[in-house]
XYZ file of C-alpha atoms in Angstrom:
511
model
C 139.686 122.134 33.396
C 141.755 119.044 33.004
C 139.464 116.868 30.508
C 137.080 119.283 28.563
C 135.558 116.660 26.226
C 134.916 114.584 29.649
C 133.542 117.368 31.286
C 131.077 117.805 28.263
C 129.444 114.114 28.628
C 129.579 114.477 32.208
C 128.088 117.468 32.288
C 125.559 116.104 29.595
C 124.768 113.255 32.175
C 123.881 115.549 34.667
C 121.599 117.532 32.430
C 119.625 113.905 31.658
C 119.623 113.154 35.968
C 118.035 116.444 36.324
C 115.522 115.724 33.574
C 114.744 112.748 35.115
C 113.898 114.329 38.027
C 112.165 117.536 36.700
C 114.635 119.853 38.440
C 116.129 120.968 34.683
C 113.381 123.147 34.136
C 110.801 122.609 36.713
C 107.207 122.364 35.904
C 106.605 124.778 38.099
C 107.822 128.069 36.250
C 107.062 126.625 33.181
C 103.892 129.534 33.146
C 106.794 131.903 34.158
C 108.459 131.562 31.047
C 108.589 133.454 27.801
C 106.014 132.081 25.359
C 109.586 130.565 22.919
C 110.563 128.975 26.298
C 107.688 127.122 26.547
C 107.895 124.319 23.829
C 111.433 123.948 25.192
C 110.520 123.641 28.679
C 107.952 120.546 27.398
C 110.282 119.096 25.528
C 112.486 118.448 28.308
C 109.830 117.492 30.577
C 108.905 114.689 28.671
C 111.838 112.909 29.738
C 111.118 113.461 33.608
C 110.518 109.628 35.140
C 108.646 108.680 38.011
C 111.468 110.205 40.153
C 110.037 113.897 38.876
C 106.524 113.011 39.512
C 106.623 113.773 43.389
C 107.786 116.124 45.753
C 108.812 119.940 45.488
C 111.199 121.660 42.986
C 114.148 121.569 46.266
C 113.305 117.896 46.837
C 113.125 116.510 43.474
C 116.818 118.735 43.189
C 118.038 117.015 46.500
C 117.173 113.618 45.047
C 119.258 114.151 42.062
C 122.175 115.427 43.407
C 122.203 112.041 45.486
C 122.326 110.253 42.274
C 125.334 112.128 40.809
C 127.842 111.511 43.522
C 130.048 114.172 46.267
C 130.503 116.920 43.851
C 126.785 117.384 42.953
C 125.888 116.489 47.098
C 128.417 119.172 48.416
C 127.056 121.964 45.617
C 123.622 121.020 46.725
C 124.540 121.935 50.089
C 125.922 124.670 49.702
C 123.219 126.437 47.805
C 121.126 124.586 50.650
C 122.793 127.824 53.029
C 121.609 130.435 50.290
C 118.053 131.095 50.942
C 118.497 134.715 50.124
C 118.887 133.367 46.384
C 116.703 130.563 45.637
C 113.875 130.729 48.703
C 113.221 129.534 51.690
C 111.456 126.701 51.077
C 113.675 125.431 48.430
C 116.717 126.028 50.914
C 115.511 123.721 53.197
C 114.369 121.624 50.934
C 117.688 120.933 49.662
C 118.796 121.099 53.566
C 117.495 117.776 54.212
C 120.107 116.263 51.328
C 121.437 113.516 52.717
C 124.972 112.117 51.823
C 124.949 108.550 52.943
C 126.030 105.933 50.816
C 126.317 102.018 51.154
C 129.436 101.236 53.080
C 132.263 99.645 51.398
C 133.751 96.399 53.143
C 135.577 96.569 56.473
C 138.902 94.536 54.836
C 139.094 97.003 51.670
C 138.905 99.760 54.554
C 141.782 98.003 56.453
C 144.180 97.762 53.709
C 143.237 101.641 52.363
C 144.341 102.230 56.445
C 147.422 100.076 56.097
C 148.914 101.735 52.662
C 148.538 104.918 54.218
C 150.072 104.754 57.769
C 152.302 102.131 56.399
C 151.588 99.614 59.400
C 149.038 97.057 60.239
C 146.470 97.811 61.591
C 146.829 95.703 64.788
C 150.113 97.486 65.257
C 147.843 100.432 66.596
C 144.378 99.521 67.360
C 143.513 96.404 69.499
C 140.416 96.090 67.937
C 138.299 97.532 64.835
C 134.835 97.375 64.108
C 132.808 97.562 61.396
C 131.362 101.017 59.696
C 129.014 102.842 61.421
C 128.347 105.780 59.045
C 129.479 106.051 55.110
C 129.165 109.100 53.156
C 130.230 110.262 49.225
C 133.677 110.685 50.506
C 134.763 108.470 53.316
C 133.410 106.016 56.225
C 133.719 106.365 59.724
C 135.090 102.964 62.064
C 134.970 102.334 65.721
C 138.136 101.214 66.701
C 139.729 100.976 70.313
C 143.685 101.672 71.422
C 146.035 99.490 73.147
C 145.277 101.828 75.988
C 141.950 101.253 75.649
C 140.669 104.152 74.620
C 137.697 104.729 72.097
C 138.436 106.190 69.203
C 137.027 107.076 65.596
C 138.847 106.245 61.815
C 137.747 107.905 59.046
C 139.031 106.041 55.602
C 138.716 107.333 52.196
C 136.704 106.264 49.593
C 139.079 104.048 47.037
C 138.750 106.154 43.911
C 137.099 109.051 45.450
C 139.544 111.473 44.338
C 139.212 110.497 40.566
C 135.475 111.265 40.899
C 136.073 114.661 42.668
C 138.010 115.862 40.017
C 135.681 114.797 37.093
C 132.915 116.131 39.097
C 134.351 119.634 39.467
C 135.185 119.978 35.653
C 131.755 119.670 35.146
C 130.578 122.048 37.478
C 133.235 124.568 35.875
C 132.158 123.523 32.736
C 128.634 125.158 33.612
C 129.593 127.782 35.635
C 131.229 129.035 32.494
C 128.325 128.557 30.333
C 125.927 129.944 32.980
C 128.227 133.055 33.220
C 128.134 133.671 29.324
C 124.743 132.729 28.603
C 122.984 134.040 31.723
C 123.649 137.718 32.439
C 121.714 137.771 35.358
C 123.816 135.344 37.068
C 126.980 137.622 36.926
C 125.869 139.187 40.158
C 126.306 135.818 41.988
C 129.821 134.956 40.803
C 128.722 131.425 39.543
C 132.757 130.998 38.764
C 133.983 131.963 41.893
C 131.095 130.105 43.699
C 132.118 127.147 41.716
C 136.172 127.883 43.043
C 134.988 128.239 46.575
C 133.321 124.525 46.613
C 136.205 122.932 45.038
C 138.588 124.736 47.380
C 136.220 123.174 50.442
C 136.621 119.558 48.883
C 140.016 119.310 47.738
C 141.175 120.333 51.603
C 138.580 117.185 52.258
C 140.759 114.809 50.332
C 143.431 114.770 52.712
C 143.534 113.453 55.809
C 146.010 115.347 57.308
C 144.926 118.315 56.753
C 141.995 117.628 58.459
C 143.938 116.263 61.406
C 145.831 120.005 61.798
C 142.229 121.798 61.431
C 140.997 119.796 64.184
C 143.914 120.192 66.058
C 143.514 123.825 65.358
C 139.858 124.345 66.467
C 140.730 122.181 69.184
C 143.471 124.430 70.693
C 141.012 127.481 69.792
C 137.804 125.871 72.129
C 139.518 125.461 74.810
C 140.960 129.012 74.924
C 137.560 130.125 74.772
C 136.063 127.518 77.602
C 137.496 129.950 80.181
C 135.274 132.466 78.601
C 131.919 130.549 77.985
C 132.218 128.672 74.992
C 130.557 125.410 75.553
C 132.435 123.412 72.736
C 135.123 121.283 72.332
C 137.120 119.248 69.578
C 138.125 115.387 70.277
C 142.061 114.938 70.547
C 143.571 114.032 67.084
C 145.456 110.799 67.469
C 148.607 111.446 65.315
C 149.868 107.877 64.923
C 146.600 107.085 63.177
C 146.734 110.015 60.798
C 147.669 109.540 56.777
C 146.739 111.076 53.595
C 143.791 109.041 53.598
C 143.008 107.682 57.236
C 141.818 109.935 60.350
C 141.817 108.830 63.761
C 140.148 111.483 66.692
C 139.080 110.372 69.711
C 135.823 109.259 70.518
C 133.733 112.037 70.570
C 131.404 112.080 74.429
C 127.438 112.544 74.187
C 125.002 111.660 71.796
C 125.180 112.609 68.054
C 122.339 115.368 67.521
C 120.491 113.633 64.708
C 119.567 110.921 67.404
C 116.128 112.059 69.106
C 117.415 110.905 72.297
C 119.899 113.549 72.200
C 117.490 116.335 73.486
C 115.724 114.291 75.923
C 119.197 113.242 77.909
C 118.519 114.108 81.819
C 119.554 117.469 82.809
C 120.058 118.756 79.220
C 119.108 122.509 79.263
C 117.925 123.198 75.688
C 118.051 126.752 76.203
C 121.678 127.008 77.321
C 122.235 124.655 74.396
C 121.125 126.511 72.127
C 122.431 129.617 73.086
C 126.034 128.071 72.930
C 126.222 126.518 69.755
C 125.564 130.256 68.073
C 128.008 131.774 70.860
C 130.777 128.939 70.224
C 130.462 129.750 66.348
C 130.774 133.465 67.138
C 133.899 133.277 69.474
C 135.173 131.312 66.800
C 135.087 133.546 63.723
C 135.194 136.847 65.682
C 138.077 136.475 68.454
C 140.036 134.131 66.270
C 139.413 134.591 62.896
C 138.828 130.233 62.552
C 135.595 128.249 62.731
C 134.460 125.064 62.415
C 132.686 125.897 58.951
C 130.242 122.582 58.726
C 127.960 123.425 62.031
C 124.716 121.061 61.449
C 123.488 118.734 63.498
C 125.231 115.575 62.220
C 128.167 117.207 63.096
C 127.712 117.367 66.886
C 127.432 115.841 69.930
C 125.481 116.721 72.806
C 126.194 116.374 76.600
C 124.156 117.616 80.007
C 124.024 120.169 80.709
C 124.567 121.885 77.884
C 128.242 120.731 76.471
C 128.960 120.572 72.583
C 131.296 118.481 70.711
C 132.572 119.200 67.459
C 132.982 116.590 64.875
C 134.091 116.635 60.920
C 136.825 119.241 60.275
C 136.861 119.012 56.539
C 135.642 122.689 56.159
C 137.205 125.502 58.131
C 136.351 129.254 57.538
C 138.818 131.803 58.031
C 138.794 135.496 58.203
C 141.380 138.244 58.082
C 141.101 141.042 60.291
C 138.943 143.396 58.162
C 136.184 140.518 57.661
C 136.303 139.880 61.277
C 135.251 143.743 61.768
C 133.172 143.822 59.142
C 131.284 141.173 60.820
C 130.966 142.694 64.082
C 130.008 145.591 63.021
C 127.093 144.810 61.190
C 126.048 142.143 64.283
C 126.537 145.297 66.451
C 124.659 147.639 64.129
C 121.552 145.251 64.181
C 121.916 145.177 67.971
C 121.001 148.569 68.525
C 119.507 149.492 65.073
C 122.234 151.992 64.226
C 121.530 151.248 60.143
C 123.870 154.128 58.909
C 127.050 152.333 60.297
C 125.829 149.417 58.806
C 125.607 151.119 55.429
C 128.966 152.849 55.767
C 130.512 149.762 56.966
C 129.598 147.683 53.712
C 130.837 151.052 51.634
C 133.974 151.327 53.266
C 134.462 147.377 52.801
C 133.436 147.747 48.754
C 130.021 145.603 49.370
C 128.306 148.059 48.021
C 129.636 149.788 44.457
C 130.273 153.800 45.488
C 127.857 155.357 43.062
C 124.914 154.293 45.762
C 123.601 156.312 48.499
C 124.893 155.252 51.832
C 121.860 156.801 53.005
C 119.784 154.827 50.661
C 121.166 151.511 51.381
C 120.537 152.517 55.200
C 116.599 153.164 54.617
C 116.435 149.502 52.859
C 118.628 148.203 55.714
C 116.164 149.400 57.859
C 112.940 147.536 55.827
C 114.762 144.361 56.740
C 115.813 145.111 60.549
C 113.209 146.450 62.146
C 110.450 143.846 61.804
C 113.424 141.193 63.548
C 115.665 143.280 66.208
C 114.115 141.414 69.161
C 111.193 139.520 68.257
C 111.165 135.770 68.479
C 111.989 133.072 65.684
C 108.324 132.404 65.324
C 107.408 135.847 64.921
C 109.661 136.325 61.837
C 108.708 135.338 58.423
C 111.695 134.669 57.426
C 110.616 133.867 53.831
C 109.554 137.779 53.944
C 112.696 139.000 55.602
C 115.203 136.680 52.836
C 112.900 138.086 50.094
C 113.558 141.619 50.543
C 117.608 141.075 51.648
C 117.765 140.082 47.757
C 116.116 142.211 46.528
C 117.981 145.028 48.360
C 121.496 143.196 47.397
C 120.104 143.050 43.261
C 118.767 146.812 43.825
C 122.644 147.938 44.864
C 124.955 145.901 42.823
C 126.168 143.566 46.055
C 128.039 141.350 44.258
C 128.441 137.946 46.136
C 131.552 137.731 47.973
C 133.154 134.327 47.505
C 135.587 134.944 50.902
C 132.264 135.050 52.868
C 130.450 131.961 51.697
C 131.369 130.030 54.324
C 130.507 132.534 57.168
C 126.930 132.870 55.586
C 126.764 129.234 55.189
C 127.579 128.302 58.754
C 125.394 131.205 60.299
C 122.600 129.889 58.822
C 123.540 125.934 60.029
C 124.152 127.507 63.731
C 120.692 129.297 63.242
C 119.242 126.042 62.306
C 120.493 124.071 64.959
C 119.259 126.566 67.698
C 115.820 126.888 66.699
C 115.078 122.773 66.254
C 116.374 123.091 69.457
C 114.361 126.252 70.728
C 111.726 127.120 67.708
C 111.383 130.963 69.937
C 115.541 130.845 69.932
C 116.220 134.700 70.000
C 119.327 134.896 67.438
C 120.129 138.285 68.265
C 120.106 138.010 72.102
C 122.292 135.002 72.010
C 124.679 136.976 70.090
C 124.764 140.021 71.950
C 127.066 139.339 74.352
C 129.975 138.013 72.575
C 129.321 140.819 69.995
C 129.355 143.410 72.267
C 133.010 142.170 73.827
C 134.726 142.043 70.543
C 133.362 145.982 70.041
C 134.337 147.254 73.783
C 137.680 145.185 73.212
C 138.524 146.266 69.798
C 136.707 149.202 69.351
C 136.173 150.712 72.630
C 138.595 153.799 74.179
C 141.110 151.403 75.415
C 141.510 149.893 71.706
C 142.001 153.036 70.360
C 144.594 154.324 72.458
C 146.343 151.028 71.785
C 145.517 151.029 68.417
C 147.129 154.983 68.715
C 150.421 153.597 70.227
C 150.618 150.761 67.615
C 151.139 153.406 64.841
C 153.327 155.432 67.066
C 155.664 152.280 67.768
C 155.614 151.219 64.281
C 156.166 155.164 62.925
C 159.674 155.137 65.580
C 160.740 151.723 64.150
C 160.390 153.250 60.534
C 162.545 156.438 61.529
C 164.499 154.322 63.217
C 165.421 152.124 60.334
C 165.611 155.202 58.273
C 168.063 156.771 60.274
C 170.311 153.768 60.991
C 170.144 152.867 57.154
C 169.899 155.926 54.898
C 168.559 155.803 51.251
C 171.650 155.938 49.020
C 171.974 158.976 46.865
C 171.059 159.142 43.372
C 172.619 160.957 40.915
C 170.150 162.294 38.225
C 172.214 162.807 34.790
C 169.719 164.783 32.220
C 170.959 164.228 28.873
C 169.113 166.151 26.518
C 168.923 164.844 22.886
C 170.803 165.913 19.834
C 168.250 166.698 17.192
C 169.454 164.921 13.469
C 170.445 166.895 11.383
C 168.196 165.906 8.538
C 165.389 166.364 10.572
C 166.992 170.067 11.015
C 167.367 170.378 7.180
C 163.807 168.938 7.041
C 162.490 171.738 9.189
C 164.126 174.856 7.574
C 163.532 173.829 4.310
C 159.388 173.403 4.864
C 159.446 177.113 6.922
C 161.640 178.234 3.923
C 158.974 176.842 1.105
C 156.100 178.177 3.383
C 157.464 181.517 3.917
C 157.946 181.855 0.267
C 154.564 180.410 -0.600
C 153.066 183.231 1.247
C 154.993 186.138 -0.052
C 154.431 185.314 -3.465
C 150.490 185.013 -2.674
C 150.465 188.244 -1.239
C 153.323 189.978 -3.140
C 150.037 191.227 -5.780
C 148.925 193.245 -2.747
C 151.637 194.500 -1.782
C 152.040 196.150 -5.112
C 148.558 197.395 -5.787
């Protein structure tokens, strides 16, 4: 924390926007609340303004995280992917946060472009066009190449990064004081969920580094085209790249927040909505990257069922373990085997080892068995959410900051393929990807290979052991002279004691 006495006011400033809006301490658990609580909890409504009059606990939230700028917008939507801990209903309440701001003016935008590539801008583009989309933390730009090609600018905010920072102190600020004051909260790692969204937001400060993710992700869809994954990435333009300018080409289709989208001739909803979930999957399973910001604003949609990928400010990434931790719950859903899914969260620490495995597979059976199969609309998935926390409070789970984003995106992917398909069958879309990664990694063939790994690796180590023997070591024992005064010390207390007891027996003796 940089500025803690800033941090304080700001932090005190959010407290009053919440207020405002009655999302502090909303009216609604006020009868929830210990009877001390209560005078408190009226107290603070009275300074709730028209703003906290209307709407649900998630809206009125959603509405005041608008107010307080990117930090508060990107925390908001991130809890917005946590249904399992606040509800469903206040999930996608906060869901429909939007960050959209007033644009800032096209020249400002053309000089922030020019101090970063260090060029004017008609040196590259022929022509540039007003904004057509501003957010918290930059603006987006039509602009067109010499070539005459379409392409897209994204331009910082001027200042943005100042607010970022002052933003996150505050959010630490209260993560700490959540974390000492609230025991309860321990189990959700408020401090390392705080860590994880500034992580997310400093990689969105720079440019660049948005450039090589998209570059990235781009190289990584069209590996997996060959094998069914309907998405793609527009090609980074690296002449328009800086710390705080973008360029990407223009991205084909129409943007799925535009009705129109779904209602494009020859668009097969279906087979749409079967590939964003598949593309996601290829993604964080056979690579290990995915495009961690999945929602509809996002992407693009072509006929017949083609997906572009937009917005590479958030990328997930998993190590090999995750990835087959992953899999291997997917596959253990898939055909209801709950006792590897129990022994795979065990053997992955998910799960603290003084449980049952064979508890935690009975409650992991509560939750699968009324989904495995069934249709979206079939599932109450207020019901199903419900019991998932209460299972994860009733065995210690522990949330795991390195999986945020992969339960963040799921839950965008799963969004996006039911407003496409409300009967979208989750699990059946998955299946087939799932069920390569298992026969490919964990199948006879990936054993045996898996076998001859170690064996290679087991001949390189005698190998190098043999070509470069340890040095030997000489072991001197010296054994320590004991002082002399200690020696004297010694004799003389036996002496005194020996004599002590002679003389107290020495009556005995003579009777």
């Amino acid at each position: 924390m940089r500025d803690p006495l800033g941090a304080t006011w700001r932090l005190i400033r959010w407290g009053g926007a919440l207020a405002k809006h009655d999302a502090l301490i909303p009216r609604e658990i006020t009868p929830l609340l210990p009877g001390w609580a209560r005078p408190i909890a009226g107290l603070v409504h009275l300074f709730a303004g028209r703003e906290g009059r209307d709407g649900r606990p998630g809206q009125r939230l959603g509405r005041a995280f608008e107010t307080l700028g990117p930090v508060a917008i990107k925390l908001g939507q991130v809890m917005a992917t946590r249904a399992d801990i606040f509800g469903i209903e206040f999930a996608r309440d906060l869901g429909r946060l939007k960050d959209k701001l007033p644009p800032f003016p096209t020249e400002e935008a053309r000089r922030e472009i020019e101090r970063s590539l260090g060029r004017p801008v008609e040196s590259l583009f022929s022509n540039f066009g007003d904004p057509i989309g501003a957010a918290s933390l930059a603006q987006a730009h039509p602009a067109w190449l010499a070539d005459g090609r379409k392409v897209a600018v994204k331009v910082l905010r001027p200042g943005v990064e100042r607010r970022v920072v002052q933003g996150l102190d505050a959010m630490r600020l209260a993560a700490r004081v959540v974390h000492k004051l609230v025991p309860l909260s321990r189990r959700l790692e408020p401090q390392a969920f705080v860590e994880t969204v500034a992580r997310s937001m400093n990689l969105e400060l720079d440019m660049r580094l948005e450039a090589a993710a998209a570059s990235e992700l781009g190289d990584i869809m069209d590996k997996t085209r060959a094998e069914g994954g309907h998405m793609s990435a527009p090609k980074v333009i690296w002449d328009g790249v800086g710390k705080r300018v973008l360029t990407l080409e223009w991205a084909p289709g129409l943007p799925m927040t535009d009705p129109a989208a779904v209602e494009q001739p020859g668009l097969d909803k279906d087979a749409l909505a079967d590939n964003v979930v598949r593309a996601f999957l290829t993604q964080a399973l056979d690579y290990g990257t995915f495009h961690a910001d999945l929602h509809e604003g996002n992407l693009f949609a072509s006929a017949p069922a083609e997906l572009t990928a937009v917005d590479f400010g958030i990328i997930g990434r998993l190590n090999p373990g995750e990835r087959r931790y992953l899999a291997e719950i997917l596959w253990g859903f898939l055909t209801r085997d709950y006792p590897r899914i129990a022994r795979v969260h065990f053997e992955a620490g998910y799960v603290p080892p003084d449980h049952s495995v064979e508890a935690f597979a009975q409650a992991l059976r509560a939750v699968g068995e009324p989904v495995i199969g069934k249709q979206a609309s079939q599932v109450s998935m207020g019901r199903l959410l419900g019991q998932l926390f209460e299972i994860t409070a009733l065995f210690d789970m522990h949330l795991r900051p390195e999986l945020i984003l992969l339960q963040k995106t799921m839950v965008s992917v799963e969004g996006v393929a039911r407003r496409l398909n409300p009967d979208h069958d989750l699990w059946a879309a998955s299946q087939p990807v799932v069920e390569r990664w298992v026969t490919r990694e964990l199948g006879p063939k990936a054993q045996v290979r898996d076998g001859l790994r170690e064996l290679l690796g087991g001949a390189r180590a005698l190998s190098r052991l043999v070509q470069d023997p340890p040095a030997a070591q000489t072991v001197v024992v010296e054994r320590e002279k004991t002082p002399v005064w200690l020696a004297v010390c010694v004799i003389a207390a036996t002496s005194l004691s020996a004599a002590a007891l002679i003389v107290s027996l020495w009556p005995r003796m003579l009777g």
